[in-house]
DNA sequence: ACTGTTATTAGTATCTAGTACTAATTATAG
DNA sequence: CTATAATTAGTACTAGATACTAATAACAGT
């Protein structure tokens, strides 16, 4: 592996890369991979503000656990900013690295679809809503770290069927437009 | 909390419930909650085949990490069963509990959308493909533990634009139908 | 009441993967 | 060469166990 002594900065970048690849690696394993002592690894972690393996593991697990419980608890993908049941709603979603295919820089389309679809469902005044049809257009690619604001408007109601139009913007630029036909199964 | 000694079976059910609510709880905390010694908690865990807190945490974190990396590593959502680049493809997805809203039994629509959309992208002979438009119809609700087979067919090609029709079936029953317009950015 | 069994509690030695600290050695820059 | 930064080493301690031995308490059956 590393035959010659790496400059500190280079080694610390290597350390970051290793941890990104395998968050569960121990200091001992890192020391071997980077050909330095375990104490040096620990000094590096201290300097870089990187917690120990058990803490990192706990963080990952906690995030995952909270994501599962909060996603399943809330029907909305993203944060609700405004809501007029039966009429309109606004939600905000921040794009993260997880939403991107590795080796790419564009957020995968289904995340936008779901932000839109879940908001379209959320504006319906019913406890159980099913999507029937959707027609969507992706207008521009979206990157990581972008704040997407979705606006949903109920444009038509026929009995239990609602036609909801959703537009997603990044700043003033529209990046996604969709029309969802949803059905209210149980009115509130 | 528990004032009276609980029957072993009852206590073990309580222990399960506690762990489901908080997977990160220590044996010490469990001992206090269930008013028994730490040794008894450990015997219970042994008998129930429940690993220690660090192992549980590691399991949760590993699952989460692998879910994220596999989602991002694989362009396809589900398992590819057949592929004729430029023409057609078949993929299979098994629905899991995570795909369901709590208190409900129906798989959320975006999973079907994504199975279909990712297959529509996968049949295109290009290294980078973006979805432009999609028109989809949900024909029947889908439950947990169901095997969904998606068939994608390229029905039209105009330059770099492909029109792909995707049908998802559960057995012989069609549960989803969609048409995706995708653009090949970099031909293979 | 007595006896055997199950359940519970307690204690000890050891493990893993560190943290926090002191101190010595090596490498580097001026 | 000297001072400083970087690296290495060692010690005491922590947390949350496992694996084991052993003692005590509770319960069931006779």
Short mmCIF file of C-alpha atoms (C1' of nucleotides) in Angstrom, two decimals:
data_model
loop_
_atom_site.label_atom_id
_atom_site.label_comp_id
_atom_site.label_asym_id
_atom_site.label_seq_id
_atom_site.Cartn_x
_atom_site.Cartn_y
_atom_site.Cartn_z
CA UNK A 1 0.00 0.00 0.00
CA UNK A 2 1.67 3.21 1.14
CA UNK A 3 5.41 2.61 0.91
CA UNK A 4 6.64 6.07 1.65
CA UNK A 5 5.64 8.39 4.36
CA UNK A 6 2.64 10.43 3.27
CA UNK A 7 2.46 14.10 3.92
CA UNK A 8 0.02 14.74 6.72
CA UNK A 9 -2.54 16.51 4.56
CA UNK A 10 -2.47 13.77 1.94
CA UNK A 11 -2.80 11.09 4.58
CA UNK A 12 -5.78 12.86 6.14
CA UNK A 13 -7.51 13.02 2.79
CA UNK A 14 -6.85 9.33 2.37
CA UNK A 15 -8.34 8.77 5.79
CA UNK A 16 -11.49 10.63 4.82
CA UNK A 17 -11.79 8.61 1.65
CA UNK A 18 -11.37 5.33 3.54
CA UNK A 19 -14.07 6.30 6.00
CA UNK A 20 -16.43 7.26 3.24
CA UNK A 21 -15.88 3.89 1.67
CA UNK A 22 -16.19 1.99 4.96
CA UNK A 23 -17.57 3.91 7.93
CA UNK A 24 -17.08 0.86 10.17
CA UNK A 25 -13.32 0.59 9.90
CA UNK A 26 -11.37 0.60 13.20
CA UNK A 27 -8.41 2.78 14.05
CA UNK A 28 -6.23 -0.33 14.02
CA UNK A 29 -7.26 -1.14 10.45
CA UNK A 30 -6.75 2.47 9.39
CA UNK A 31 -3.29 2.46 10.95
CA UNK A 32 -2.39 -0.57 8.88
CA UNK A 33 -3.85 0.80 5.66
CA UNK A 34 -2.12 4.15 5.99
CA UNK A 35 1.10 2.71 7.44
CA UNK A 36 1.21 4.88 10.54
CA UNK A 37 0.73 4.20 14.22
CA UNK A 38 -2.68 3.99 15.82
CA UNK A 39 -1.88 7.08 17.87
CA UNK A 40 -1.37 9.05 14.70
CA UNK A 41 -4.73 7.89 13.35
CA UNK A 42 -6.31 9.08 16.53
CA UNK A 43 -4.59 12.43 16.36
CA UNK A 44 -5.79 12.74 12.76
CA UNK A 45 -9.35 11.92 13.71
CA UNK A 46 -9.16 14.43 16.54
CA UNK A 47 -7.88 17.11 14.21
CA UNK A 48 -10.49 16.32 11.56
CA UNK A 49 -13.30 16.12 14.12
CA UNK A 50 -14.11 12.54 13.14
CA UNK A 51 -15.63 10.45 15.95
CA UNK A 52 -14.54 6.91 16.85
CA UNK A 53 -16.00 3.89 15.12
CA UNK A 54 -18.65 3.12 17.70
CA UNK A 55 -19.87 6.67 17.65
CA UNK A 56 -19.91 6.75 13.86
CA UNK A 57 -21.85 3.52 13.82
CA UNK A 58 -24.32 4.87 16.35
CA UNK A 59 -24.79 8.02 14.29
CA UNK A 60 -25.50 6.06 11.11
CA UNK A 61 -27.87 3.75 12.93
CA UNK A 62 -29.67 6.58 14.66
CA UNK A 63 -30.15 8.47 11.41
CA UNK A 64 -31.46 5.35 9.76
CA UNK A 65 -33.78 4.55 12.62
CA UNK A 66 -35.13 8.08 12.73
CA UNK A 67 -35.52 8.19 8.98
CA UNK A 68 -37.59 5.02 9.03
CA UNK A 69 -39.76 6.11 11.90
CA UNK A 70 -40.20 9.68 10.70
CA UNK A 71 -40.78 8.77 7.05
CA UNK A 72 -43.37 6.24 7.95
CA UNK A 73 -44.94 8.57 10.45
CA UNK A 74 -45.18 11.46 8.03
CA UNK A 75 -46.61 10.92 4.64
CA UNK A 76 -44.79 13.91 3.25
CA UNK A 77 -41.39 13.68 1.63
CA UNK A 78 -39.76 16.97 2.60
CA UNK A 79 -40.89 19.66 5.00
CA UNK A 80 -44.35 21.13 4.83
CA UNK A 81 -44.23 24.91 4.58
CA UNK A 82 -47.86 25.71 3.98
CA UNK A 83 -51.15 23.88 3.61
CA UNK A 84 -54.73 24.72 2.68
CA UNK A 85 -56.52 21.38 2.76
CA UNK A 86 -58.47 20.78 -0.37
CA UNK A 87 -56.79 23.68 -2.15
CA UNK A 88 -53.01 23.95 -2.03
CA UNK A 89 -49.75 23.24 -0.25
CA UNK A 90 -46.05 24.01 -0.28
CA UNK A 91 -43.19 21.73 0.72
CA UNK A 92 -39.41 22.04 0.77
CA UNK A 93 -36.81 19.37 0.22
CA UNK A 94 -33.05 19.66 0.39
CA UNK A 95 -31.20 17.33 -1.96
CA UNK A 96 -28.48 15.17 -0.42
CA UNK A 97 -25.65 13.01 -1.73
CA UNK A 98 -27.69 9.90 -1.08
CA UNK A 99 -30.10 10.96 -3.80
CA UNK A 100 -27.41 10.71 -6.39
CA UNK A 101 -26.09 7.69 -8.24
CA UNK A 102 -22.47 7.11 -7.34
CA UNK A 103 -20.15 8.65 -9.94
CA UNK A 104 -22.88 11.10 -10.98
CA UNK A 105 -24.02 14.52 -9.97
CA UNK A 106 -27.70 14.49 -10.85
CA UNK A 107 -30.40 13.69 -8.33
CA UNK A 108 -32.40 10.68 -9.41
CA UNK A 109 -35.84 11.47 -10.77
CA UNK A 110 -37.88 9.46 -8.38
CA UNK A 111 -37.02 11.76 -5.51
CA UNK A 112 -38.64 14.68 -7.31
CA UNK A 113 -41.56 12.49 -8.25
CA UNK A 114 -42.06 11.53 -4.67
CA UNK A 115 -41.78 15.05 -3.28
CA UNK A 116 -44.45 16.08 -5.75
CA UNK A 117 -46.64 13.03 -5.32
CA UNK A 118 -46.56 13.10 -1.53
CA UNK A 119 -47.49 16.78 -1.48
CA UNK A 120 -50.31 16.14 -3.97
CA UNK A 121 -51.61 13.52 -1.56
CA UNK A 122 -51.11 15.75 1.49
CA UNK A 123 -53.35 18.55 0.22
CA UNK A 124 -56.30 16.16 0.01
CA UNK A 125 -58.62 16.37 3.02
CA UNK A 126 -58.81 12.64 3.60
CA UNK A 127 -57.14 10.09 5.84
CA UNK A 128 -56.46 7.63 3.05
CA UNK A 129 -55.51 8.78 -0.40
CA UNK A 130 -54.31 6.75 -3.37
CA UNK A 131 -52.66 8.05 -6.49
CA UNK A 132 -54.40 6.85 -9.63
CA UNK A 133 -52.52 8.59 -12.47
CA UNK A 134 -49.56 10.86 -12.89
CA UNK A 135 -48.15 12.82 -15.80
CA UNK A 136 -44.81 14.40 -15.05
CA UNK A 137 -42.14 16.41 -16.81
CA UNK A 138 -38.54 16.83 -15.76
CA UNK A 139 -37.49 20.28 -16.97
CA UNK A 140 -33.92 20.51 -15.69
CA UNK A 141 -31.43 18.30 -13.89
CA UNK A 142 -31.06 18.88 -10.16
CA UNK A 143 -27.81 18.68 -8.19
CA UNK A 144 -26.88 17.98 -4.57
CA UNK A 145 -27.37 20.61 -1.92
CA UNK A 146 -30.24 22.31 -3.68
CA UNK A 147 -33.39 23.54 -2.01
CA UNK A 148 -36.47 22.42 -3.93
CA UNK A 149 -39.76 24.12 -3.27
CA UNK A 150 -42.88 22.28 -4.41
CA UNK A 151 -46.23 24.02 -4.93
CA UNK A 152 -49.34 21.88 -5.20
CA UNK A 153 -52.71 23.20 -6.34
CA UNK A 154 -55.98 21.33 -6.57
CA UNK A 155 -57.28 22.21 -10.03
CA UNK A 156 -60.27 19.94 -10.30
CA UNK A 157 -62.55 17.90 -8.05
CA UNK A 158 -65.02 15.26 -9.20
CA UNK A 159 -66.53 13.34 -6.35
CA UNK A 160 -63.64 11.61 -4.68
CA UNK A 161 -61.24 12.29 -7.55
CA UNK A 162 -58.87 15.24 -7.34
CA UNK A 163 -56.62 16.58 -10.02
CA UNK A 164 -53.57 18.18 -8.43
CA UNK A 165 -50.95 20.17 -10.26
CA UNK A 166 -47.48 20.30 -8.71
CA UNK A 167 -44.56 22.50 -9.70
CA UNK A 168 -41.11 22.18 -8.20
CA UNK A 169 -38.74 25.12 -8.31
CA UNK A 170 -35.15 25.71 -7.51
CA UNK A 171 -35.09 29.42 -6.80
CA UNK A 172 -37.19 30.87 -9.61
CA UNK A 173 -36.36 28.10 -12.04
CA UNK A 174 -38.95 25.40 -12.54
CA UNK A 175 -37.30 21.97 -12.57
CA UNK A 176 -40.33 19.65 -12.48
CA UNK A 177 -44.01 19.83 -13.33
CA UNK A 178 -46.61 17.20 -12.75
CA UNK A 179 -50.31 16.51 -12.65
CA UNK A 180 -51.57 13.84 -10.28
CA UNK A 181 -55.01 12.29 -10.16
CA UNK A 182 -55.62 11.05 -6.64
CA UNK A 183 -58.56 9.35 -5.00
CA UNK A 184 -59.76 9.97 -1.46
CA UNK A 185 -60.72 6.65 0.10
CA UNK A 186 -61.76 7.91 3.52
CA UNK A 187 -62.92 11.50 3.87
CA UNK A 188 -62.04 13.45 6.99
CA UNK B 1 -42.76 0.98 36.53
CA UNK B 2 -43.00 -2.75 37.24
CA UNK B 3 -43.85 -3.12 40.92
CA UNK B 4 -44.40 -6.81 41.01
CA UNK B 5 -42.28 -9.57 39.67
CA UNK B 6 -43.24 -10.29 36.09
CA UNK B 7 -43.62 -13.79 34.77
CA UNK B 8 -40.65 -14.63 32.62
CA UNK B 9 -42.62 -14.84 29.41
CA UNK B 10 -44.35 -11.53 30.04
CA UNK B 11 -41.06 -9.86 30.89
CA UNK B 12 -39.49 -11.18 27.70
CA UNK B 13 -42.33 -9.77 25.64
CA UNK B 14 -41.84 -6.45 27.40
CA UNK B 15 -38.17 -6.66 26.55
CA UNK B 16 -38.94 -7.20 22.88
CA UNK B 17 -41.32 -4.24 22.86
CA UNK B 18 -38.73 -2.01 24.54
CA UNK B 19 -36.11 -2.92 21.96
CA UNK B 20 -38.49 -2.26 19.12
CA UNK B 21 -39.18 1.18 20.53
CA UNK B 22 -35.51 1.89 21.24
CA UNK B 23 -32.95 -0.44 19.65
CA UNK B 24 -30.11 1.48 21.34
CA UNK B 25 -31.07 0.78 24.94
CA UNK B 26 -28.38 -0.83 27.15
CA UNK B 27 -28.76 -3.90 29.30
CA UNK B 28 -28.39 -1.67 32.35
CA UNK B 29 -31.32 0.50 31.25
CA UNK B 30 -33.40 -2.56 30.45
CA UNK B 31 -32.64 -3.99 33.89
CA UNK B 32 -33.94 -0.82 35.49
CA UNK B 33 -37.02 -0.63 33.30
CA UNK B 34 -37.99 -4.25 33.91
CA UNK B 35 -36.90 -4.28 37.58
CA UNK B 36 -34.58 -7.28 37.29
CA UNK B 37 -30.84 -7.72 37.48
CA UNK B 38 -28.57 -7.09 34.54
CA UNK B 39 -27.66 -10.78 34.51
CA UNK B 40 -31.29 -11.67 34.01
CA UNK B 41 -31.57 -9.28 31.09
CA UNK B 42 -28.57 -10.95 29.56
CA UNK B 43 -30.01 -14.40 30.07
CA UNK B 44 -33.24 -13.23 28.45
CA UNK B 45 -31.39 -11.80 25.47
CA UNK B 46 -29.44 -15.05 25.16
CA UNK B 47 -32.63 -17.08 25.24
CA UNK B 48 -34.37 -14.78 22.74
CA UNK B 49 -31.35 -14.67 20.45
CA UNK B 50 -31.10 -10.88 20.71
CA UNK B 51 -27.57 -9.46 20.27
CA UNK B 52 -25.99 -6.85 22.53
CA UNK B 53 -26.50 -3.16 21.95
CA UNK B 54 -23.31 -2.58 19.97
CA UNK B 55 -24.10 -5.45 17.70
CA UNK B 56 -27.66 -4.28 17.21
CA UNK B 57 -26.43 -0.81 16.43
CA UNK B 58 -23.89 -2.17 13.99
CA UNK B 59 -26.56 -4.24 12.27
CA UNK B 60 -28.88 -1.25 11.85
CA UNK B 61 -26.06 0.91 10.59
CA UNK B 62 -24.77 -1.73 8.19
CA UNK B 63 -28.21 -2.29 6.73
CA UNK B 64 -28.69 1.41 6.26
CA UNK B 65 -25.28 1.89 4.72
CA UNK B 66 -25.73 -1.03 2.37
CA UNK B 67 -29.18 0.14 1.39
CA UNK B 68 -27.83 3.54 0.47
CA UNK B 69 -24.77 2.27 -1.32
CA UNK B 70 -26.65 -0.42 -3.22
CA UNK B 71 -29.34 2.03 -4.24
CA UNK B 72 -26.71 4.39 -5.49
CA UNK B 73 -24.50 1.72 -6.95
CA UNK B 74 -27.19 0.07 -8.96
CA UNK B 75 -29.07 2.03 -11.51
CA UNK B 76 -31.83 -0.54 -11.43
CA UNK B 77 -34.34 -0.74 -8.64
CA UNK B 78 -35.01 -4.45 -8.35
CA UNK B 79 -33.34 -7.42 -9.97
CA UNK B 80 -32.76 -7.58 -13.69
CA UNK B 81 -34.20 -10.75 -15.18
CA UNK B 82 -33.73 -10.07 -18.89
CA UNK B 83 -32.38 -7.33 -21.11
CA UNK B 84 -32.22 -6.56 -24.80
CA UNK B 85 -30.50 -3.16 -25.01
CA UNK B 86 -32.44 -0.74 -27.12
CA UNK B 87 -35.48 -3.01 -27.16
CA UNK B 88 -36.75 -4.46 -23.91
CA UNK B 89 -36.07 -5.61 -20.37
CA UNK B 90 -37.59 -7.38 -17.41
CA UNK B 91 -36.99 -6.72 -13.71
CA UNK B 92 -38.33 -8.17 -10.48
CA UNK B 93 -38.89 -6.44 -7.15
CA UNK B 94 -40.08 -7.90 -3.88
CA UNK B 95 -42.12 -5.49 -1.76
CA UNK B 96 -40.99 -5.08 1.87
CA UNK B 97 -42.45 -3.52 5.01
CA UNK B 98 -40.32 -0.41 4.59
CA UNK B 99 -42.24 0.42 1.45
CA UNK B 100 -45.45 0.77 3.37
CA UNK B 101 -46.78 3.65 5.38
CA UNK B 102 -47.22 2.71 9.00
CA UNK B 103 -50.82 1.86 9.84
CA UNK B 104 -51.39 0.92 6.21
CA UNK B 105 -50.94 -2.09 4.06
CA UNK B 106 -50.39 -0.51 0.66
CA UNK B 107 -46.96 -0.01 -0.87
CA UNK B 108 -46.30 3.64 -1.61
CA UNK B 109 -46.57 4.58 -5.24
CA UNK B 110 -43.11 5.93 -5.74
CA UNK B 111 -41.56 2.49 -5.37
CA UNK B 112 -43.52 1.26 -8.35
CA UNK B 113 -42.66 4.43 -10.22
CA UNK B 114 -39.02 3.91 -9.51
CA UNK B 115 -38.97 0.25 -10.48
CA UNK B 116 -40.56 1.18 -13.78
CA UNK B 117 -38.50 4.32 -14.37
CA UNK B 118 -35.18 2.66 -13.56
CA UNK B 119 -35.96 -0.23 -15.92
CA UNK B 120 -37.01 2.20 -18.64
CA UNK B 121 -33.61 3.85 -18.24
CA UNK B 122 -31.77 0.52 -18.11
CA UNK B 123 -32.99 -0.67 -21.53
CA UNK B 124 -31.44 2.39 -23.18
CA UNK B 125 -28.00 1.64 -24.71
CA UNK B 126 -26.27 4.67 -23.19
CA UNK B 127 -24.09 5.40 -20.21
CA UNK B 128 -26.04 8.43 -19.13
CA UNK B 129 -29.79 8.62 -19.46
CA UNK B 130 -32.20 11.22 -18.14
CA UNK B 131 -35.94 10.90 -17.87
CA UNK B 132 -37.78 13.75 -19.51
CA UNK B 133 -41.47 12.87 -19.15
CA UNK B 134 -43.56 10.19 -17.58
CA UNK B 135 -47.20 9.29 -17.69
CA UNK B 136 -48.19 6.58 -15.26
CA UNK B 137 -51.28 4.78 -14.06
CA UNK B 138 -51.71 2.86 -10.85
CA UNK B 139 -54.20 0.10 -11.59
CA UNK B 140 -54.35 -1.75 -8.26
CA UNK B 141 -52.95 -1.37 -4.77
CA UNK B 142 -49.92 -3.51 -3.94
CA UNK B 143 -49.22 -5.17 -0.58
CA UNK B 144 -46.10 -6.33 1.26
CA UNK B 145 -44.36 -9.52 0.28
CA UNK B 146 -45.48 -9.38 -3.31
CA UNK B 147 -43.29 -10.15 -6.29
CA UNK B 148 -43.61 -7.44 -8.94
CA UNK B 149 -42.41 -8.15 -12.46
CA UNK B 150 -41.81 -5.16 -14.69
CA UNK B 151 -41.66 -5.41 -18.50
CA UNK B 152 -40.16 -2.49 -20.41
CA UNK B 153 -40.44 -2.10 -24.17
CA UNK B 154 -38.94 0.59 -26.34
CA UNK B 155 -41.87 1.67 -28.56
CA UNK B 156 -40.34 4.66 -30.34
CA UNK B 157 -36.92 6.16 -31.01
CA UNK B 158 -36.28 9.67 -32.38
CA UNK B 159 -32.62 10.57 -32.34
CA UNK B 160 -31.63 10.46 -28.71
CA UNK B 161 -35.21 10.35 -27.44
CA UNK B 162 -36.75 7.03 -26.52
CA UNK B 163 -40.32 6.28 -25.65
CA UNK B 164 -40.47 3.30 -23.28
CA UNK B 165 -43.60 1.55 -22.15
CA UNK B 166 -43.46 -0.27 -18.81
CA UNK B 167 -46.02 -2.64 -17.34
CA UNK B 168 -45.76 -4.05 -13.85
CA UNK B 169 -47.57 -7.26 -12.99
CA UNK B 170 -48.26 -9.21 -9.87
CA UNK B 171 -48.80 -12.69 -11.20
CA UNK B 172 -51.00 -12.13 -14.23
CA UNK B 173 -52.61 -9.00 -12.85
CA UNK B 174 -51.33 -5.68 -14.11
CA UNK B 175 -50.87 -3.23 -11.24
CA UNK B 176 -49.05 -0.36 -12.94
CA UNK B 177 -48.58 0.98 -16.44
CA UNK B 178 -46.37 3.80 -17.55
CA UNK B 179 -44.82 5.49 -20.53
CA UNK B 180 -41.47 7.19 -20.09
CA UNK B 181 -39.69 9.53 -22.46
CA UNK B 182 -35.99 9.32 -21.78
CA UNK B 183 -32.97 10.99 -23.35
CA UNK B 184 -29.62 9.35 -23.93
CA UNK B 185 -26.86 11.82 -23.08
CA UNK B 186 -23.88 9.65 -23.88
CA UNK B 187 -24.27 6.80 -26.30
CA UNK B 188 -22.41 3.58 -25.70
"C1'" DA C 1 -42.74 -29.91 55.07
"C1'" DC C 2 -39.29 -31.50 51.99
"C1'" DT C 3 -36.86 -32.02 47.59
"C1'" DG C 4 -35.69 -31.09 42.98
"C1'" DT C 5 -35.82 -27.82 39.44
"C1'" DT C 6 -36.12 -23.38 37.48
"C1'" DA C 7 -35.24 -18.66 37.76
"C1'" DT C 8 -32.64 -15.03 39.46
"C1'" DT C 9 -28.71 -12.75 41.27
"C1'" DA C 10 -23.86 -12.05 42.06
"C1'" DG C 11 -19.06 -12.06 41.18
"C1'" DT C 12 -14.66 -12.70 38.45
"C1'" DA C 13 -11.73 -12.66 34.46
"C1'" DT C 14 -11.49 -11.20 30.05
"C1'" DC C 15 -12.51 -8.72 25.65
"C1'" DT C 16 -12.96 -4.70 22.31
"C1'" DA C 17 -12.21 -0.18 21.00
"C1'" DG C 18 -11.47 3.32 22.44
"C1'" DT C 19 -10.23 8.37 25.55
"C1'" DA C 20 -7.06 11.17 28.09
"C1'" DC C 21 -2.89 11.97 29.36
"C1'" DT C 22 2.47 12.05 29.72
"C1'" DA C 23 6.63 11.46 27.46
"C1'" DA C 24 10.13 10.12 24.11
"C1'" DT C 25 11.72 10.00 19.40
"C1'" DT C 26 11.94 11.45 14.66
"C1'" DA C 27 11.51 14.59 10.88
"C1'" DT C 28 11.38 19.14 9.14
"C1'" DA C 29 12.13 24.11 8.55
"C1'" DG C 30 14.63 28.19 9.27
"C1'" DC D 1 22.30 23.66 14.82
"C1'" DT D 2 17.90 24.60 17.17
"C1'" DA D 3 13.12 24.84 17.72
"C1'" DT D 4 8.97 23.03 16.38
"C1'" DA D 5 5.81 19.85 14.41
"C1'" DA D 6 4.79 15.27 13.73
"C1'" DT D 7 4.91 10.71 15.12
"C1'" DT D 8 5.22 6.98 18.27
"C1'" DA D 9 4.76 4.74 22.70
"C1'" DG D 10 3.00 3.72 27.13
"C1'" DT D 11 -0.28 3.93 31.18
"C1'" DA D 12 -4.67 4.31 33.47
"C1'" DC D 13 -9.19 4.36 32.71
"C1'" DT D 14 -14.11 3.80 30.48
"C1'" DA D 15 -18.16 1.49 28.54
"C1'" DG D 16 -20.69 -2.45 27.56
"C1'" DA D 17 -20.40 -6.30 27.20
"C1'" DT D 18 -19.18 -12.20 27.09
"C1'" DA D 19 -18.22 -16.44 29.43
"C1'" DC D 20 -18.03 -18.69 33.25
"C1'" DT D 21 -18.79 -20.32 38.30
"C1'" DA D 22 -21.56 -20.17 42.14
"C1'" DA D 23 -25.04 -18.83 45.46
"C1'" DT D 24 -29.76 -17.67 46.53
"C1'" DA D 25 -34.71 -17.49 45.92
"C1'" DA D 26 -38.97 -19.09 44.11
"C1'" DC D 27 -41.88 -22.58 42.59
"C1'" DA D 28 -43.95 -27.16 41.77
"C1'" DG D 29 -44.72 -31.78 42.97
"C1'" DT D 30 -44.95 -35.40 46.37
#
